[in-house]
């Protein structure tokens, strides 16, 4: 089955700097890669996703890149703000049956 | 108002007691999922269902049971066989190969 690794586990950046979180997956059959943001005590919410036929996708300050050959995808947040502080999870679909999540990255944006 | 709901928000269980967590969605999604999240940890899949009257075990199914009698509902029972059930439980739904929508969660505590 699919396995997803995520790095780093914690990340601290100064407000206004960029943050990058990287994930690798094991199964080349995976086609859909979402990113979720979870604030303390709340539910995870989708912030951006990418499909296997696309190399990059942007939404304002957030972007995701996918390298299918190397089997890794990354989340890029530019011009970070304090409200970006949260735990971020990457995921990969598992033959369309369910999703495998990475262990999460705790991002702290320091004022 | 479309969405996915969970109840109760907080639940307390005594030793040896079975408890049932409710999950309902009106998004017309075929797939539903249950996750367990321990403090500071990631999402672990308990059970998932792709269609009514069918469900599969996830990574940590022992001590839990589910049913899927209606498309809209996917209740989770935490049995007395689950020795350490204190956690945050999240239900989610999706269409195949698309984002999961999460419910607000149920926080279960063993007294």
PDB file of N, CA and C in Angstrom, chain B residues 1-97:
ATOM      1  N   UNK B   1     -28.343  23.831   4.166  1.00  0.00           N
ATOM      2  CA  UNK B   1     -26.922  24.021   4.446  1.00  0.00           C
ATOM      3  C   UNK B   1     -26.202  22.683   4.310  1.00  0.00           C
ATOM      4  N   UNK B   2     -25.370  22.543   3.245  1.00  0.00           N
ATOM      5  CA  UNK B   2     -24.700  21.278   3.009  1.00  0.00           C
ATOM      6  C   UNK B   2     -23.497  21.124   3.897  1.00  0.00           C
ATOM      7  N   UNK B   3     -23.190  19.850   4.257  1.00  0.00           N
ATOM      8  CA  UNK B   3     -22.014  19.638   5.060  1.00  0.00           C
ATOM      9  C   UNK B   3     -21.997  18.288   5.720  1.00  0.00           C
ATOM     10  N   UNK B   4     -21.063  18.133   6.638  1.00  0.00           N
ATOM     11  CA  UNK B   4     -20.911  16.891   7.377  1.00  0.00           C
ATOM     12  C   UNK B   4     -20.908  17.220   8.860  1.00  0.00           C
ATOM     13  N   UNK B   5     -21.715  16.519   9.622  1.00  0.00           N
ATOM     14  CA  UNK B   5     -21.865  16.813  11.037  1.00  0.00           C
ATOM     15  C   UNK B   5     -21.500  15.598  11.869  1.00  0.00           C
ATOM     16  N   UNK B   6     -21.037  15.863  13.077  1.00  0.00           N
ATOM     17  CA  UNK B   6     -20.718  14.819  14.035  1.00  0.00           C
ATOM     18  C   UNK B   6     -21.344  15.168  15.368  1.00  0.00           C
ATOM     19  N   UNK B   7     -21.776  14.141  16.079  1.00  0.00           N
ATOM     20  CA  UNK B   7     -22.281  14.364  17.438  1.00  0.00           C
ATOM     21  C   UNK B   7     -21.992  13.147  18.289  1.00  0.00           C
ATOM     22  N   UNK B   8     -21.815  13.370  19.586  1.00  0.00           N
ATOM     23  CA  UNK B   8     -21.739  14.672  20.241  1.00  0.00           C
ATOM     24  C   UNK B   8     -20.378  15.327  20.026  1.00  0.00           C
ATOM     25  N   UNK B   9     -20.221  16.540  20.500  1.00  0.00           N
ATOM     26  CA  UNK B   9     -18.929  17.222  20.386  1.00  0.00           C
ATOM     27  C   UNK B   9     -17.962  16.662  21.430  1.00  0.00           C
ATOM     28  N   UNK B  10     -18.490  16.392  22.626  1.00  0.00           N
ATOM     29  CA  UNK B  10     -17.703  15.790  23.696  1.00  0.00           C
ATOM     30  C   UNK B  10     -18.437  14.550  24.200  1.00  0.00           C
ATOM     31  N   UNK B  11     -17.665  13.511  24.538  1.00  0.00           N
ATOM     32  CA  UNK B  11     -18.257  12.258  25.006  1.00  0.00           C
ATOM     33  C   UNK B  11     -17.358  11.660  26.072  1.00  0.00           C
ATOM     34  N   UNK B  12     -17.998  11.196  27.131  1.00  0.00           N
ATOM     35  CA  UNK B  12     -17.249  10.594  28.227  1.00  0.00           C
ATOM     36  C   UNK B  12     -17.677   9.137  28.361  1.00  0.00           C
ATOM     37  N   UNK B  13     -16.707   8.264  28.471  1.00  0.00           N
ATOM     38  CA  UNK B  13     -16.996   6.831  28.532  1.00  0.00           C
ATOM     39  C   UNK B  13     -16.438   6.247  29.811  1.00  0.00           C
ATOM     40  N   UNK B  14     -17.231   5.396  30.429  1.00  0.00           N
ATOM     41  CA  UNK B  14     -16.744   4.675  31.595  1.00  0.00           C
ATOM     42  C   UNK B  14     -16.074   3.390  31.144  1.00  0.00           C
ATOM     43  N   UNK B  15     -15.265   2.837  31.983  1.00  0.00           N
ATOM     44  CA  UNK B  15     -14.584   1.582  31.684  1.00  0.00           C
ATOM     45  C   UNK B  15     -15.607   0.501  31.361  1.00  0.00           C
ATOM     46  N   UNK B  16     -15.371  -0.276  30.284  1.00  0.00           N
ATOM     47  CA  UNK B  16     -16.255  -1.380  29.942  1.00  0.00           C
ATOM     48  C   UNK B  16     -17.509  -0.993  29.191  1.00  0.00           C
ATOM     49  N   UNK B  17     -17.633   0.271  28.847  1.00  0.00           N
ATOM     50  CA  UNK B  17     -18.853   0.759  28.199  1.00  0.00           C
ATOM     51  C   UNK B  17     -18.629   0.910  26.700  1.00  0.00           C
ATOM     52  N   UNK B  18     -19.632   0.569  25.911  1.00  0.00           N
ATOM     53  CA  UNK B  18     -19.601   0.862  24.474  1.00  0.00           C
ATOM     54  C   UNK B  18     -20.241   2.229  24.241  1.00  0.00           C
ATOM     55  N   UNK B  19     -19.687   2.994  23.321  1.00  0.00           N
ATOM     56  CA  UNK B  19     -20.282   4.279  22.961  1.00  0.00           C
ATOM     57  C   UNK B  19     -20.312   4.407  21.447  1.00  0.00           C
ATOM     58  N   UNK B  20     -21.305   5.139  20.946  1.00  0.00           N
ATOM     59  CA  UNK B  20     -21.441   5.316  19.503  1.00  0.00           C
ATOM     60  C   UNK B  20     -21.333   6.784  19.127  1.00  0.00           C
ATOM     61  N   UNK B  21     -20.497   7.061  18.130  1.00  0.00           N
ATOM     62  CA  UNK B  21     -20.303   8.404  17.607  1.00  0.00           C
ATOM     63  C   UNK B  21     -21.072   8.518  16.298  1.00  0.00           C
ATOM     64  N   UNK B  22     -21.778   9.621  16.151  1.00  0.00           N
ATOM     65  CA  UNK B  22     -22.609   9.812  14.972  1.00  0.00           C
ATOM     66  C   UNK B  22     -21.877  10.638  13.922  1.00  0.00           C
ATOM     67  N   UNK B  23     -22.103  10.300  12.650  1.00  0.00           N
ATOM     68  CA  UNK B  23     -21.585  11.065  11.529  1.00  0.00           C
ATOM     69  C   UNK B  23     -22.629  11.069  10.423  1.00  0.00           C
ATOM     70  N   UNK B  24     -23.019  12.264   9.996  1.00  0.00           N
ATOM     71  CA  UNK B  24     -24.038  12.424   8.954  1.00  0.00           C
ATOM     72  C   UNK B  24     -23.542  13.434   7.913  1.00  0.00           C
ATOM     73  N   UNK B  25     -23.818  13.126   6.628  1.00  0.00           N
ATOM     74  CA  UNK B  25     -23.456  14.068   5.566  1.00  0.00           C
ATOM     75  C   UNK B  25     -24.602  14.215   4.576  1.00  0.00           C
ATOM     76  N   UNK B  26     -24.772  15.429   4.062  1.00  0.00           N
ATOM     77  CA  UNK B  26     -25.797  15.668   3.042  1.00  0.00           C
ATOM     78  C   UNK B  26     -25.152  16.181   1.757  1.00  0.00           C
ATOM     79  N   UNK B  27     -23.927  15.737   1.522  1.00  0.00           N
ATOM     80  CA  UNK B  27     -23.167  16.136   0.337  1.00  0.00           C
ATOM     81  C   UNK B  27     -23.337  15.145  -0.812  1.00  0.00           C
ATOM     82  N   UNK B  28     -24.104  14.101  -0.588  1.00  0.00           N
ATOM     83  CA  UNK B  28     -24.312  13.040  -1.576  1.00  0.00           C
ATOM     84  C   UNK B  28     -23.008  12.328  -1.938  1.00  0.00           C
ATOM     85  N   UNK B  29     -22.106  12.244  -0.973  1.00  0.00           N
ATOM     86  CA  UNK B  29     -20.839  11.555  -1.197  1.00  0.00           C
ATOM     87  C   UNK B  29     -21.016  10.054  -0.998  1.00  0.00           C
ATOM     88  N   UNK B  30     -20.361   9.281  -1.863  1.00  0.00           N
ATOM     89  CA  UNK B  30     -20.422   7.828  -1.721  1.00  0.00           C
ATOM     90  C   UNK B  30     -19.529   7.332  -0.586  1.00  0.00           C
ATOM     91  N   UNK B  31     -18.354   7.935  -0.440  1.00  0.00           N
ATOM     92  CA  UNK B  31     -17.355   7.422   0.497  1.00  0.00           C
ATOM     93  C   UNK B  31     -17.393   8.167   1.826  1.00  0.00           C
ATOM     94  N   UNK B  32     -17.211   7.408   2.889  1.00  0.00           N
ATOM     95  CA  UNK B  32     -17.111   7.989   4.221  1.00  0.00           C
ATOM     96  C   UNK B  32     -15.990   7.295   4.967  1.00  0.00           C
ATOM     97  N   UNK B  33     -15.401   8.032   5.938  1.00  0.00           N
ATOM     98  CA  UNK B  33     -14.193   7.568   6.627  1.00  0.00           C
ATOM     99  C   UNK B  33     -14.247   7.965   8.103  1.00  0.00           C
ATOM    100  N   UNK B  34     -13.572   7.159   8.928  1.00  0.00           N
ATOM    101  CA  UNK B  34     -13.358   7.521  10.321  1.00  0.00           C
ATOM    102  C   UNK B  34     -11.859   7.521  10.608  1.00  0.00           C
ATOM    103  N   UNK B  35     -11.410   8.607  11.281  1.00  0.00           N
ATOM    104  CA  UNK B  35     -10.022   8.745  11.684  1.00  0.00           C
ATOM    105  C   UNK B  35      -9.942   8.962  13.188  1.00  0.00           C
ATOM    106  N   UNK B  36      -8.831   8.529  13.736  1.00  0.00           N
ATOM    107  CA  UNK B  36      -8.509   8.831  15.124  1.00  0.00           C
ATOM    108  C   UNK B  36      -7.291   9.743  15.136  1.00  0.00           C
ATOM    109  N   UNK B  37      -7.322  10.766  15.990  1.00  0.00           N
ATOM    110  CA  UNK B  37      -6.185  11.667  16.125  1.00  0.00           C
ATOM    111  C   UNK B  37      -5.842  11.819  17.598  1.00  0.00           C
ATOM    112  N   UNK B  38      -4.653  11.408  17.974  1.00  0.00           N
ATOM    113  CA  UNK B  38      -4.154  11.592  19.330  1.00  0.00           C
ATOM    114  C   UNK B  38      -3.431  12.932  19.416  1.00  0.00           C
ATOM    115  N   UNK B  39      -3.304  13.491  20.614  1.00  0.00           N
ATOM    116  CA  UNK B  39      -2.715  14.833  20.756  1.00  0.00           C
ATOM    117  C   UNK B  39      -1.354  14.954  20.078  1.00  0.00           C
ATOM    118  N   UNK B  40      -1.210  15.960  19.236  1.00  0.00           N
ATOM    119  CA  UNK B  40       0.045  16.216  18.558  1.00  0.00           C
ATOM    120  C   UNK B  40       0.410  15.210  17.489  1.00  0.00           C
ATOM    121  N   UNK B  41      -0.539  14.362  17.139  1.00  0.00           N
ATOM    122  CA  UNK B  41      -0.257  13.308  16.158  1.00  0.00           C
ATOM    123  C   UNK B  41      -1.055  13.503  14.876  1.00  0.00           C
ATOM    124  N   UNK B  42      -0.805  12.599  13.922  1.00  0.00           N
ATOM    125  CA  UNK B  42      -1.502  12.669  12.646  1.00  0.00           C
ATOM    126  C   UNK B  42      -2.819  11.928  12.656  1.00  0.00           C
ATOM    127  N   UNK B  43      -3.349  11.699  11.466  1.00  0.00           N
ATOM    128  CA  UNK B  43      -4.651  11.051  11.287  1.00  0.00           C
ATOM    129  C   UNK B  43      -4.446   9.566  10.994  1.00  0.00           C
ATOM    130  N   UNK B  44      -5.079   8.734  11.801  1.00  0.00           N
ATOM    131  CA  UNK B  44      -4.999   7.292  11.579  1.00  0.00           C
ATOM    132  C   UNK B  44      -6.374   6.759  11.179  1.00  0.00           C
ATOM    133  N   UNK B  45      -6.406   6.006  10.099  1.00  0.00           N
ATOM    134  CA  UNK B  45      -7.660   5.520   9.525  1.00  0.00           C
ATOM    135  C   UNK B  45      -8.187   4.313  10.310  1.00  0.00           C
ATOM    136  N   UNK B  46      -9.446   4.420  10.750  1.00  0.00           N
ATOM    137  CA  UNK B  46     -10.066   3.340  11.512  1.00  0.00           C
ATOM    138  C   UNK B  46     -10.860   2.424  10.579  1.00  0.00           C
ATOM    139  N   UNK B  47     -11.837   2.993   9.881  1.00  0.00           N
ATOM    140  CA  UNK B  47     -12.682   2.277   8.929  1.00  0.00           C
ATOM    141  C   UNK B  47     -13.026   3.232   7.790  1.00  0.00           C
ATOM    142  N   UNK B  48     -13.354   2.654   6.637  1.00  0.00           N
ATOM    143  CA  UNK B  48     -13.872   3.454   5.547  1.00  0.00           C
ATOM    144  C   UNK B  48     -14.911   2.654   4.777  1.00  0.00           C
ATOM    145  N   UNK B  49     -15.756   3.401   4.077  1.00  0.00           N
ATOM    146  CA  UNK B  49     -16.837   2.773   3.316  1.00  0.00           C
ATOM    147  C   UNK B  49     -16.968   3.499   1.984  1.00  0.00           C
ATOM    148  N   UNK B  50     -16.960   2.744   0.902  1.00  0.00           N
ATOM    149  CA  UNK B  50     -17.093   3.321  -0.433  1.00  0.00           C
ATOM    150  C   UNK B  50     -18.530   3.272  -0.943  1.00  0.00           C
ATOM    151  N   UNK B  51     -19.357   2.449  -0.284  1.00  0.00           N
ATOM    152  CA  UNK B  51     -20.720   2.257  -0.768  1.00  0.00           C
ATOM    153  C   UNK B  51     -21.572   1.740   0.385  1.00  0.00           C
ATOM    154  N   UNK B  52     -22.875   1.968   0.272  1.00  0.00           N
ATOM    155  CA  UNK B  52     -23.803   1.496   1.296  1.00  0.00           C
ATOM    156  C   UNK B  52     -23.673  -0.018   1.481  1.00  0.00           C
ATOM    157  N   UNK B  53     -23.764  -0.435   2.751  1.00  0.00           N
ATOM    158  CA  UNK B  53     -23.706  -1.848   3.132  1.00  0.00           C
ATOM    159  C   UNK B  53     -22.354  -2.507   2.883  1.00  0.00           C
ATOM    160  N   UNK B  54     -21.331  -1.704   2.753  1.00  0.00           N
ATOM    161  CA  UNK B  54     -19.983  -2.250   2.582  1.00  0.00           C
ATOM    162  C   UNK B  54     -18.982  -1.339   3.268  1.00  0.00           C
ATOM    163  N   UNK B  55     -18.020  -1.912   3.986  1.00  0.00           N
ATOM    164  CA  UNK B  55     -16.984  -1.115   4.635  1.00  0.00           C
ATOM    165  C   UNK B  55     -15.744  -1.979   4.816  1.00  0.00           C
ATOM    166  N   UNK B  56     -14.604  -1.291   4.964  1.00  0.00           N
ATOM    167  CA  UNK B  56     -13.331  -1.979   5.093  1.00  0.00           C
ATOM    168  C   UNK B  56     -12.574  -1.469   6.307  1.00  0.00           C
ATOM    169  N   UNK B  57     -11.749  -2.329   6.885  1.00  0.00           N
ATOM    170  CA  UNK B  57     -10.908  -1.939   8.003  1.00  0.00           C
ATOM    171  C   UNK B  57      -9.776  -1.051   7.526  1.00  0.00           C
ATOM    172  N   UNK B  58      -9.448  -0.075   8.366  1.00  0.00           N
ATOM    173  CA  UNK B  58      -8.275   0.738   8.131  1.00  0.00           C
ATOM    174  C   UNK B  58      -7.102   0.190   8.920  1.00  0.00           C
ATOM    175  N   UNK B  59      -6.220   1.087   9.313  1.00  0.00           N
ATOM    176  CA  UNK B  59      -4.977   0.670   9.975  1.00  0.00           C
ATOM    177  C   UNK B  59      -5.162   0.297  11.439  1.00  0.00           C
ATOM    178  N   UNK B  60      -6.214   0.834  12.094  1.00  0.00           N
ATOM    179  CA  UNK B  60      -6.377   0.616  13.539  1.00  0.00           C
ATOM    180  C   UNK B  60      -7.813   0.240  13.878  1.00  0.00           C
ATOM    181  N   UNK B  61      -8.371  -0.760  13.221  1.00  0.00           N
ATOM    182  CA  UNK B  61      -9.782  -1.116  13.375  1.00  0.00           C
ATOM    183  C   UNK B  61     -10.091  -1.873  14.664  1.00  0.00           C
ATOM    184  N   UNK B  62      -9.099  -2.459  15.294  1.00  0.00           N
ATOM    185  CA  UNK B  62      -9.368  -3.294  16.464  1.00  0.00           C
ATOM    186  C   UNK B  62     -10.018  -2.480  17.588  1.00  0.00           C
ATOM    187  N   UNK B  63     -11.130  -3.008  18.122  1.00  0.00           N
ATOM    188  CA  UNK B  63     -11.833  -2.329  19.201  1.00  0.00           C
ATOM    189  C   UNK B  63     -12.893  -1.349  18.723  1.00  0.00           C
ATOM    190  N   UNK B  64     -13.071  -1.258  17.407  1.00  0.00           N
ATOM    191  CA  UNK B  64     -14.068  -0.361  16.812  1.00  0.00           C
ATOM    192  C   UNK B  64     -14.990  -1.163  15.888  1.00  0.00           C
ATOM    193  N   UNK B  65     -16.208  -0.664  15.692  1.00  0.00           N
ATOM    194  CA  UNK B  65     -17.095  -1.246  14.698  1.00  0.00           C
ATOM    195  C   UNK B  65     -17.893  -0.132  14.026  1.00  0.00           C
ATOM    196  N   UNK B  66     -18.354  -0.395  12.796  1.00  0.00           N
ATOM    197  CA  UNK B  66     -19.121   0.595  12.036  1.00  0.00           C
ATOM    198  C   UNK B  66     -20.285  -0.094  11.332  1.00  0.00           C
ATOM    199  N   UNK B  67     -21.186   0.728  10.810  1.00  0.00           N
ATOM    200  CA  UNK B  67     -22.238   0.255   9.929  1.00  0.00           C
ATOM    201  C   UNK B  67     -22.466   1.312   8.867  1.00  0.00           C
ATOM    202  N   UNK B  68     -23.014   0.902   7.729  1.00  0.00           N
ATOM    203  CA  UNK B  68     -23.329   1.844   6.655  1.00  0.00           C
ATOM    204  C   UNK B  68     -24.642   1.403   6.017  1.00  0.00           C
ATOM    205  N   UNK B  69     -25.704   1.654   6.738  1.00  0.00           N
ATOM    206  CA  UNK B  69     -27.039   1.261   6.274  1.00  0.00           C
ATOM    207  C   UNK B  69     -27.661   2.307   5.358  1.00  0.00           C
ATOM    208  N   UNK B  70     -27.203   3.554   5.483  1.00  0.00           N
ATOM    209  CA  UNK B  70     -27.699   4.646   4.638  1.00  0.00           C
ATOM    210  C   UNK B  70     -26.504   5.406   4.069  1.00  0.00           C
ATOM    211  N   UNK B  71     -26.676   5.982   2.910  1.00  0.00           N
ATOM    212  CA  UNK B  71     -25.589   6.716   2.269  1.00  0.00           C
ATOM    213  C   UNK B  71     -25.148   7.890   3.134  1.00  0.00           C
ATOM    214  N   UNK B  72     -26.097   8.490   3.852  1.00  0.00           N
ATOM    215  CA  UNK B  72     -25.812   9.714   4.591  1.00  0.00           C
ATOM    216  C   UNK B  72     -25.140   9.478   5.942  1.00  0.00           C
ATOM    217  N   UNK B  73     -25.141   8.231   6.435  1.00  0.00           N
ATOM    218  CA  UNK B  73     -24.776   7.990   7.821  1.00  0.00           C
ATOM    219  C   UNK B  73     -23.705   6.911   7.959  1.00  0.00           C
ATOM    220  N   UNK B  74     -22.768   7.152   8.864  1.00  0.00           N
ATOM    221  CA  UNK B  74     -21.668   6.188   9.064  1.00  0.00           C
ATOM    222  C   UNK B  74     -21.278   6.221  10.545  1.00  0.00           C
ATOM    223  N   UNK B  75     -22.068   5.640  11.420  1.00  0.00           N
ATOM    224  CA  UNK B  75     -21.756   5.687  12.849  1.00  0.00           C
ATOM    225  C   UNK B  75     -20.602   4.773  13.237  1.00  0.00           C
ATOM    226  N   UNK B  76     -19.868   5.204  14.232  1.00  0.00           N
ATOM    227  CA  UNK B  76     -18.715   4.461  14.753  1.00  0.00           C
ATOM    228  C   UNK B  76     -18.989   4.082  16.205  1.00  0.00           C
ATOM    229  N   UNK B  77     -18.838   2.795  16.520  1.00  0.00           N
ATOM    230  CA  UNK B  77     -18.972   2.335  17.891  1.00  0.00           C
ATOM    231  C   UNK B  77     -17.598   2.013  18.453  1.00  0.00           C
ATOM    232  N   UNK B  78     -17.299   2.612  19.587  1.00  0.00           N
ATOM    233  CA  UNK B  78     -16.061   2.320  20.297  1.00  0.00           C
ATOM    234  C   UNK B  78     -16.412   1.289  21.355  1.00  0.00           C
ATOM    235  N   UNK B  79     -15.899   0.091  21.225  1.00  0.00           N
ATOM    236  CA  UNK B  79     -16.283  -0.990  22.120  1.00  0.00           C
ATOM    237  C   UNK B  79     -15.365  -1.049  23.333  1.00  0.00           C
ATOM    238  N   UNK B  80     -15.757  -1.851  24.289  1.00  0.00           N
ATOM    239  CA  UNK B  80     -14.951  -2.011  25.502  1.00  0.00           C
ATOM    240  C   UNK B  80     -13.615  -2.698  25.196  1.00  0.00           C
ATOM    241  N   UNK B  81     -13.503  -3.300  24.023  1.00  0.00           N
ATOM    242  CA  UNK B  81     -12.247  -3.944  23.631  1.00  0.00           C
ATOM    243  C   UNK B  81     -11.156  -2.937  23.278  1.00  0.00           C
ATOM    244  N   UNK B  82     -11.558  -1.682  23.039  1.00  0.00           N
ATOM    245  CA  UNK B  82     -10.583  -0.627  22.747  1.00  0.00           C
ATOM    246  C   UNK B  82     -10.078  -0.104  24.083  1.00  0.00           C
ATOM    247  N   UNK B  83      -8.859  -0.452  24.423  1.00  0.00           N
ATOM    248  CA  UNK B  83      -8.356  -0.196  25.778  1.00  0.00           C
ATOM    249  C   UNK B  83      -7.929   1.241  26.019  1.00  0.00           C
ATOM    250  N   UNK B  84      -7.628   1.964  24.981  1.00  0.00           N
ATOM    251  CA  UNK B  84      -7.173   3.342  25.150  1.00  0.00           C
ATOM    252  C   UNK B  84      -7.897   4.249  24.160  1.00  0.00           C
ATOM    253  N   UNK B  85      -9.191   4.480  24.346  1.00  0.00           N
ATOM    254  CA  UNK B  85      -9.968   5.185  23.329  1.00  0.00           C
ATOM    255  C   UNK B  85      -9.931   6.703  23.419  1.00  0.00           C
ATOM    256  N   UNK B  86      -9.300   7.259  24.447  1.00  0.00           N
ATOM    257  CA  UNK B  86      -9.285   8.714  24.587  1.00  0.00           C
ATOM    258  C   UNK B  86      -8.568   9.330  23.392  1.00  0.00           C
ATOM    259  N   UNK B  87      -9.280  10.133  22.604  1.00  0.00           N
ATOM    260  CA  UNK B  87      -8.728  10.724  21.380  1.00  0.00           C
ATOM    261  C   UNK B  87      -9.771  11.648  20.766  1.00  0.00           C
ATOM    262  N   UNK B  88      -9.355  12.298  19.697  1.00  0.00           N
ATOM    263  CA  UNK B  88     -10.222  13.145  18.877  1.00  0.00           C
ATOM    264  C   UNK B  88     -10.594  12.331  17.648  1.00  0.00           C
ATOM    265  N   UNK B  89     -11.897  12.145  17.414  1.00  0.00           N
ATOM    266  CA  UNK B  89     -12.368  11.315  16.312  1.00  0.00           C
ATOM    267  C   UNK B  89     -12.954  12.195  15.214  1.00  0.00           C
ATOM    268  N   UNK B  90     -12.455  11.987  14.012  1.00  0.00           N
ATOM    269  CA  UNK B  90     -12.885  12.775  12.863  1.00  0.00           C
ATOM    270  C   UNK B  90     -13.529  11.889  11.819  1.00  0.00           C
ATOM    271  N   UNK B  91     -14.675  12.312  11.343  1.00  0.00           N
ATOM    272  CA  UNK B  91     -15.362  11.650  10.253  1.00  0.00           C
ATOM    273  C   UNK B  91     -15.168  12.498   8.998  1.00  0.00           C
ATOM    274  N   UNK B  92     -15.099  11.861   7.847  1.00  0.00           N
ATOM    275  CA  UNK B  92     -14.937  12.587   6.590  1.00  0.00           C
ATOM    276  C   UNK B  92     -15.738  11.898   5.494  1.00  0.00           C
ATOM    277  N   UNK B  93     -16.015  12.642   4.434  1.00  0.00           N
ATOM    278  CA  UNK B  93     -16.681  12.061   3.275  1.00  0.00           C
ATOM    279  C   UNK B  93     -16.058  12.636   2.014  1.00  0.00           C
ATOM    280  N   UNK B  94     -16.237  11.916   0.919  1.00  0.00           N
ATOM    281  CA  UNK B  94     -15.687  12.391  -0.352  1.00  0.00           C
ATOM    282  C   UNK B  94     -16.341  11.657  -1.514  1.00  0.00           C
ATOM    283  N   UNK B  95     -16.146  12.187  -2.708  1.00  0.00           N
ATOM    284  CA  UNK B  95     -16.343  11.416  -3.919  1.00  0.00           C
ATOM    285  C   UNK B  95     -14.978  10.863  -4.305  1.00  0.00           C
ATOM    286  N   UNK B  96     -14.962   9.877  -5.164  1.00  0.00           N
ATOM    287  CA  UNK B  96     -13.707   9.189  -5.442  1.00  0.00           C
ATOM    288  C   UNK B  96     -12.706  10.121  -6.102  1.00  0.00           C
ATOM    289  N   UNK B  97     -11.451  10.056  -5.668  1.00  0.00           N
ATOM    290  CA  UNK B  97     -10.362  10.851  -6.202  1.00  0.00           C
ATOM    291  C   UNK B  97     -10.576  12.350  -6.018  1.00  0.00           C
TER     292      UNK B  97
END
